[in-house]
Amino acid sequence: MFKRRDTSKTLEVDRLRQLIALGPALVAKLDLDAVLNRLLETARSVTGAKYAAIGVLDKQCRELERFVTHGLSQDQERAIGARPRGRGVLGALITDPRPLRLTDVTADPRSSGFPAQHPPMRSFLGVPIIIRGRAWGNLTEKRTGEFTEADEYAATTLATWAAIAVDHARLLAGAGKAVGAG
């Protein structure tokens, strides 16, 4: 029993280290795609997720204009086809931006299903990424079992780092364009 508790503590310390190291690493990146990919890689690692994705809302904050994934092969991405627009469970994250943890996403009444070639998903964790009052969505799919409260906390922490890093990358990109134009 002592060994099990020690292993659990080691995993939590590792998760905390990853979350702490992520912030400065994200802010150091100037490219938005690099920021999003690093964030998704860390999201998978700290939650034990098989897949992670970030949905970027349009300017009206009504639907997703961009959807970036991590954990899918290029063949899987192509087979899935069109990206989600923010309906169903993803739409719930847009209209009610707060953490959403589901044991079986397919059984949720808000679920609008998946494309035919989409990998099977059951356990779902979505957290909003709020940037200057604008919500983004982050979702991950658990490898085995359900997401825990600790996973939700880690994902919420990631969302906070993401908001800071994405806003920073956008501001730097805007400043670069202004300098280039002047």
PDB file of C-alpha atoms in Angstrom:
ATOM      1  CA  MET A   1       0.000   0.000   0.000  1.00  0.00           C
ATOM      2  CA  PHE A   2       2.821   2.409   0.793  1.00  0.00           C
ATOM      3  CA  LYS A   3       4.314   1.805  -2.633  1.00  0.00           C
ATOM      4  CA  ARG A   4       1.015   2.553  -4.349  1.00  0.00           C
ATOM      5  CA  ARG A   5       0.615   5.861  -2.501  1.00  0.00           C
ATOM      6  CA  ASP A   6       4.226   6.747  -3.343  1.00  0.00           C
ATOM      7  CA  THR A   7       3.590   6.017  -7.040  1.00  0.00           C
ATOM      8  CA  SER A   8       0.449   8.153  -6.980  1.00  0.00           C
ATOM      9  CA  LYS A   9       2.353  10.986  -5.320  1.00  0.00           C
ATOM     10  CA  THR A  10       5.125  10.687  -7.925  1.00  0.00           C
ATOM     11  CA  LEU A  11       2.558  10.925 -10.732  1.00  0.00           C
ATOM     12  CA  GLU A  12       0.980  14.020  -9.177  1.00  0.00           C
ATOM     13  CA  VAL A  13       4.389  15.671  -8.717  1.00  0.00           C
ATOM     14  CA  ASP A  14       5.228  14.891 -12.355  1.00  0.00           C
ATOM     15  CA  ARG A  15       1.894  16.364 -13.480  1.00  0.00           C
ATOM     16  CA  LEU A  16       2.551  19.506 -11.433  1.00  0.00           C
ATOM     17  CA  ARG A  17       6.066  19.857 -12.854  1.00  0.00           C
ATOM     18  CA  GLN A  18       4.712  19.625 -16.399  1.00  0.00           C
ATOM     19  CA  LEU A  19       2.074  22.272 -15.699  1.00  0.00           C
ATOM     20  CA  ILE A  20       4.612  24.631 -14.130  1.00  0.00           C
ATOM     21  CA  ALA A  21       7.132  24.173 -16.959  1.00  0.00           C
ATOM     22  CA  LEU A  22       4.495  24.709 -19.625  1.00  0.00           C
ATOM     23  CA  GLY A  23       3.780  28.390 -18.910  1.00  0.00           C
ATOM     24  CA  PRO A  24       7.203  29.850 -19.697  1.00  0.00           C
ATOM     25  CA  ALA A  25       7.624  27.435 -22.625  1.00  0.00           C
ATOM     26  CA  LEU A  26       4.336  28.584 -24.168  1.00  0.00           C
ATOM     27  CA  VAL A  27       4.992  32.283 -23.699  1.00  0.00           C
ATOM     28  CA  ALA A  28       8.422  31.874 -25.326  1.00  0.00           C
ATOM     29  CA  LYS A  29       6.781  30.635 -28.541  1.00  0.00           C
ATOM     30  CA  LEU A  30       5.783  33.289 -31.044  1.00  0.00           C
ATOM     31  CA  ASP A  31       3.967  31.022 -33.483  1.00  0.00           C
ATOM     32  CA  LEU A  32       0.324  30.278 -32.601  1.00  0.00           C
ATOM     33  CA  ASP A  33       0.470  26.785 -34.139  1.00  0.00           C
ATOM     34  CA  ALA A  34       3.539  25.953 -32.028  1.00  0.00           C
ATOM     35  CA  VAL A  35       1.720  27.231 -28.925  1.00  0.00           C
ATOM     36  CA  LEU A  36      -1.355  25.113 -29.655  1.00  0.00           C
ATOM     37  CA  ASN A  37       0.648  21.971 -30.427  1.00  0.00           C
ATOM     38  CA  ARG A  38       2.727  22.254 -27.247  1.00  0.00           C
ATOM     39  CA  LEU A  39      -0.421  22.822 -25.221  1.00  0.00           C
ATOM     40  CA  LEU A  40      -2.160  19.785 -26.730  1.00  0.00           C
ATOM     41  CA  GLU A  41       0.889  17.584 -26.205  1.00  0.00           C
ATOM     42  CA  THR A  42       0.957  18.564 -22.534  1.00  0.00           C
ATOM     43  CA  ALA A  43      -2.821  18.123 -22.201  1.00  0.00           C
ATOM     44  CA  ARG A  44      -2.502  14.525 -23.375  1.00  0.00           C
ATOM     45  CA  SER A  45       0.400  13.881 -21.046  1.00  0.00           C
ATOM     46  CA  VAL A  46      -1.062  15.323 -17.843  1.00  0.00           C
ATOM     47  CA  THR A  47      -4.558  13.861 -18.307  1.00  0.00           C
ATOM     48  CA  GLY A  48      -3.609  10.490 -19.798  1.00  0.00           C
ATOM     49  CA  ALA A  49      -5.713  11.361 -22.836  1.00  0.00           C
ATOM     50  CA  LYS A  50      -5.500   9.563 -26.137  1.00  0.00           C
ATOM     51  CA  TYR A  51      -6.523  12.666 -28.108  1.00  0.00           C
ATOM     52  CA  ALA A  52      -6.607  16.377 -27.431  1.00  0.00           C
ATOM     53  CA  ALA A  53      -8.044  19.233 -29.463  1.00  0.00           C
ATOM     54  CA  ILE A  54      -8.579  22.960 -29.294  1.00  0.00           C
ATOM     55  CA  GLY A  55     -11.456  24.663 -31.016  1.00  0.00           C
ATOM     56  CA  VAL A  56     -10.963  28.321 -31.914  1.00  0.00           C
ATOM     57  CA  LEU A  57     -14.159  30.363 -32.025  1.00  0.00           C
ATOM     58  CA  ASP A  58     -15.066  32.767 -34.812  1.00  0.00           C
ATOM     59  CA  LYS A  59     -15.255  36.509 -34.124  1.00  0.00           C
ATOM     60  CA  GLN A  60     -18.963  36.279 -33.290  1.00  0.00           C
ATOM     61  CA  CYS A  61     -18.205  33.498 -30.759  1.00  0.00           C
ATOM     62  CA  ARG A  62     -20.909  31.307 -32.303  1.00  0.00           C
ATOM     63  CA  GLU A  63     -19.011  28.446 -33.907  1.00  0.00           C
ATOM     64  CA  LEU A  64     -15.547  27.011 -34.344  1.00  0.00           C
ATOM     65  CA  GLU A  65     -13.497  28.469 -37.172  1.00  0.00           C
ATOM     66  CA  ARG A  66     -10.463  26.310 -36.434  1.00  0.00           C
ATOM     67  CA  PHE A  67     -10.019  22.934 -34.792  1.00  0.00           C
ATOM     68  CA  VAL A  68      -6.510  21.683 -33.978  1.00  0.00           C
ATOM     69  CA  THR A  69      -5.947  18.097 -32.844  1.00  0.00           C
ATOM     70  CA  HIS A  70      -3.149  16.054 -31.308  1.00  0.00           C
ATOM     71  CA  GLY A  71      -2.985  12.262 -31.200  1.00  0.00           C
ATOM     72  CA  LEU A  72      -4.600  11.528 -34.569  1.00  0.00           C
ATOM     73  CA  SER A  73      -2.547  10.373 -37.541  1.00  0.00           C
ATOM     74  CA  GLN A  74      -2.726  12.338 -40.799  1.00  0.00           C
ATOM     75  CA  ASP A  75      -4.660   9.427 -42.316  1.00  0.00           C
ATOM     76  CA  GLN A  76      -7.192   9.572 -39.470  1.00  0.00           C
ATOM     77  CA  GLU A  77      -7.519  13.341 -39.878  1.00  0.00           C
ATOM     78  CA  ARG A  78      -8.211  12.961 -43.612  1.00  0.00           C
ATOM     79  CA  ALA A  79     -10.673  10.107 -43.081  1.00  0.00           C
ATOM     80  CA  ILE A  80     -12.678  12.095 -40.521  1.00  0.00           C
ATOM     81  CA  GLY A  81     -13.193  14.900 -43.014  1.00  0.00           C
ATOM     82  CA  ALA A  82     -14.753  18.232 -42.099  1.00  0.00           C
ATOM     83  CA  ARG A  83     -13.851  19.736 -38.764  1.00  0.00           C
ATOM     84  CA  PRO A  84     -16.487  20.277 -36.086  1.00  0.00           C
ATOM     85  CA  ARG A  85     -18.211  23.653 -36.097  1.00  0.00           C
ATOM     86  CA  GLY A  86     -19.250  23.701 -32.457  1.00  0.00           C
ATOM     87  CA  ARG A  87     -22.514  21.794 -32.275  1.00  0.00           C
ATOM     88  CA  GLY A  88     -23.580  19.220 -29.707  1.00  0.00           C
ATOM     89  CA  VAL A  89     -21.290  18.843 -26.702  1.00  0.00           C
ATOM     90  CA  LEU A  90     -18.761  21.253 -28.222  1.00  0.00           C
ATOM     91  CA  GLY A  91     -21.580  23.754 -28.625  1.00  0.00           C
ATOM     92  CA  ALA A  92     -22.339  23.379 -24.919  1.00  0.00           C
ATOM     93  CA  LEU A  93     -18.788  24.565 -24.167  1.00  0.00           C
ATOM     94  CA  ILE A  94     -19.463  27.639 -26.315  1.00  0.00           C
ATOM     95  CA  THR A  95     -22.846  28.563 -24.838  1.00  0.00           C
ATOM     96  CA  ASP A  96     -21.969  27.602 -21.262  1.00  0.00           C
ATOM     97  CA  PRO A  97     -18.183  28.030 -20.911  1.00  0.00           C
ATOM     98  CA  ARG A  98     -17.372  25.957 -17.841  1.00  0.00           C
ATOM     99  CA  PRO A  99     -15.654  22.573 -17.386  1.00  0.00           C
ATOM    100  CA  LEU A 100     -17.623  19.628 -18.721  1.00  0.00           C
ATOM    101  CA  ARG A 101     -16.646  16.091 -17.692  1.00  0.00           C
ATOM    102  CA  LEU A 102     -18.643  13.192 -19.142  1.00  0.00           C
ATOM    103  CA  THR A 103     -18.314   9.457 -18.542  1.00  0.00           C
ATOM    104  CA  ASP A 104     -19.950   8.659 -21.901  1.00  0.00           C
ATOM    105  CA  VAL A 105     -20.126  11.521 -24.385  1.00  0.00           C
ATOM    106  CA  THR A 106     -22.266   9.407 -26.733  1.00  0.00           C
ATOM    107  CA  ALA A 107     -24.992   9.087 -24.074  1.00  0.00           C
ATOM    108  CA  ASP A 108     -25.173  12.823 -23.385  1.00  0.00           C
ATOM    109  CA  PRO A 109     -28.409  14.327 -24.779  1.00  0.00           C
ATOM    110  CA  ARG A 110     -26.396  17.219 -26.279  1.00  0.00           C
ATOM    111  CA  SER A 111     -24.222  14.839 -28.312  1.00  0.00           C
ATOM    112  CA  SER A 112     -24.621  15.193 -32.062  1.00  0.00           C
ATOM    113  CA  GLY A 113     -22.569  12.083 -32.851  1.00  0.00           C
ATOM    114  CA  PHE A 114     -19.299  11.667 -34.714  1.00  0.00           C
ATOM    115  CA  PRO A 115     -18.337  11.312 -38.385  1.00  0.00           C
ATOM    116  CA  ALA A 116     -18.198   7.700 -39.607  1.00  0.00           C
ATOM    117  CA  GLN A 117     -14.380   7.485 -39.557  1.00  0.00           C
ATOM    118  CA  HIS A 118     -13.956   9.222 -36.187  1.00  0.00           C
ATOM    119  CA  PRO A 119     -12.152   7.077 -33.578  1.00  0.00           C
ATOM    120  CA  PRO A 120     -14.448   5.798 -30.824  1.00  0.00           C
ATOM    121  CA  MET A 121     -14.799   8.202 -27.900  1.00  0.00           C
ATOM    122  CA  ARG A 122     -16.541   7.779 -24.581  1.00  0.00           C
ATOM    123  CA  SER A 123     -14.920   9.680 -21.746  1.00  0.00           C
ATOM    124  CA  PHE A 124     -14.836  13.431 -22.424  1.00  0.00           C
ATOM    125  CA  LEU A 125     -13.342  16.434 -20.680  1.00  0.00           C
ATOM    126  CA  GLY A 126     -13.871  19.919 -22.057  1.00  0.00           C
ATOM    127  CA  VAL A 127     -12.728  23.159 -20.470  1.00  0.00           C
ATOM    128  CA  PRO A 128     -13.122  26.707 -21.744  1.00  0.00           C
ATOM    129  CA  ILE A 129     -10.103  28.807 -22.570  1.00  0.00           C
ATOM    130  CA  ILE A 130     -11.160  32.382 -21.884  1.00  0.00           C
ATOM    131  CA  ILE A 131      -9.169  35.109 -23.624  1.00  0.00           C
ATOM    132  CA  ARG A 132     -10.361  38.648 -22.987  1.00  0.00           C
ATOM    133  CA  GLY A 133     -13.879  37.381 -22.382  1.00  0.00           C
ATOM    134  CA  ARG A 134     -13.864  35.118 -25.451  1.00  0.00           C
ATOM    135  CA  ALA A 135     -14.219  31.366 -24.909  1.00  0.00           C
ATOM    136  CA  TRP A 136     -12.191  28.690 -26.679  1.00  0.00           C
ATOM    137  CA  GLY A 137     -12.693  24.967 -26.130  1.00  0.00           C
ATOM    138  CA  ASN A 138     -10.236  22.244 -25.158  1.00  0.00           C
ATOM    139  CA  LEU A 139     -11.252  18.624 -25.225  1.00  0.00           C
ATOM    140  CA  THR A 140      -9.492  15.373 -24.543  1.00  0.00           C
ATOM    141  CA  GLU A 141     -10.403  11.688 -24.594  1.00  0.00           C
ATOM    142  CA  LYS A 142      -9.218   9.362 -21.840  1.00  0.00           C
ATOM    143  CA  ARG A 143      -7.114   6.340 -22.823  1.00  0.00           C
ATOM    144  CA  THR A 144      -8.855   4.122 -20.299  1.00  0.00           C
ATOM    145  CA  GLY A 145     -11.438   4.847 -17.671  1.00  0.00           C
ATOM    146  CA  GLU A 146     -12.939   8.174 -16.776  1.00  0.00           C
ATOM    147  CA  PHE A 147     -11.466  11.601 -16.303  1.00  0.00           C
ATOM    148  CA  THR A 148     -10.954  12.508 -12.657  1.00  0.00           C
ATOM    149  CA  GLU A 149     -11.322  15.720 -10.720  1.00  0.00           C
ATOM    150  CA  ALA A 150      -7.508  15.980 -10.828  1.00  0.00           C
ATOM    151  CA  ASP A 151      -7.624  15.701 -14.643  1.00  0.00           C
ATOM    152  CA  GLU A 152     -10.227  18.466 -14.727  1.00  0.00           C
ATOM    153  CA  TYR A 153      -8.071  20.670 -12.516  1.00  0.00           C
ATOM    154  CA  ALA A 154      -5.020  20.014 -14.724  1.00  0.00           C
ATOM    155  CA  ALA A 155      -7.020  20.807 -17.869  1.00  0.00           C
ATOM    156  CA  THR A 156      -8.351  24.002 -16.291  1.00  0.00           C
ATOM    157  CA  THR A 157      -4.795  25.019 -15.403  1.00  0.00           C
ATOM    158  CA  LEU A 158      -3.761  24.288 -18.996  1.00  0.00           C
ATOM    159  CA  ALA A 159      -6.631  26.456 -20.207  1.00  0.00           C
ATOM    160  CA  THR A 160      -5.333  29.345 -18.111  1.00  0.00           C
ATOM    161  CA  TRP A 161      -1.826  28.947 -19.542  1.00  0.00           C
ATOM    162  CA  ALA A 162      -3.323  28.635 -23.015  1.00  0.00           C
ATOM    163  CA  ALA A 163      -5.238  31.891 -22.646  1.00  0.00           C
ATOM    164  CA  ILE A 164      -2.080  33.740 -21.612  1.00  0.00           C
ATOM    165  CA  ALA A 165       0.094  32.168 -24.322  1.00  0.00           C
ATOM    166  CA  VAL A 166      -2.409  32.546 -27.165  1.00  0.00           C
ATOM    167  CA  ASP A 167      -3.098  36.168 -26.268  1.00  0.00           C
ATOM    168  CA  HIS A 168       0.657  36.780 -26.066  1.00  0.00           C
ATOM    169  CA  ALA A 169       1.288  35.148 -29.475  1.00  0.00           C
ATOM    170  CA  ARG A 170      -1.520  37.177 -31.057  1.00  0.00           C
ATOM    171  CA  LEU A 171      -0.249  40.441 -29.553  1.00  0.00           C
ATOM    172  CA  LEU A 172       3.283  39.747 -30.778  1.00  0.00           C
ATOM    173  CA  ALA A 173       2.012  38.848 -34.247  1.00  0.00           C
ATOM    174  CA  GLY A 174       0.022  42.091 -34.326  1.00  0.00           C
ATOM    175  CA  ALA A 175       3.032  44.097 -33.162  1.00  0.00           C
ATOM    176  CA  GLY A 176       5.175  42.468 -35.843  1.00  0.00           C
ATOM    177  CA  LYS A 177       2.669  43.420 -38.542  1.00  0.00           C
ATOM    178  CA  ALA A 178       2.523  47.002 -37.244  1.00  0.00           C
ATOM    179  CA  VAL A 179       6.327  47.301 -37.282  1.00  0.00           C
ATOM    180  CA  GLY A 180       6.476  45.808 -40.792  1.00  0.00           C
ATOM    181  CA  ALA A 181       3.835  48.243 -42.057  1.00  0.00           C
ATOM    182  CA  GLY A 182       5.516  51.291 -40.470  1.00  0.00           C
TER     183      GLY A 182
END
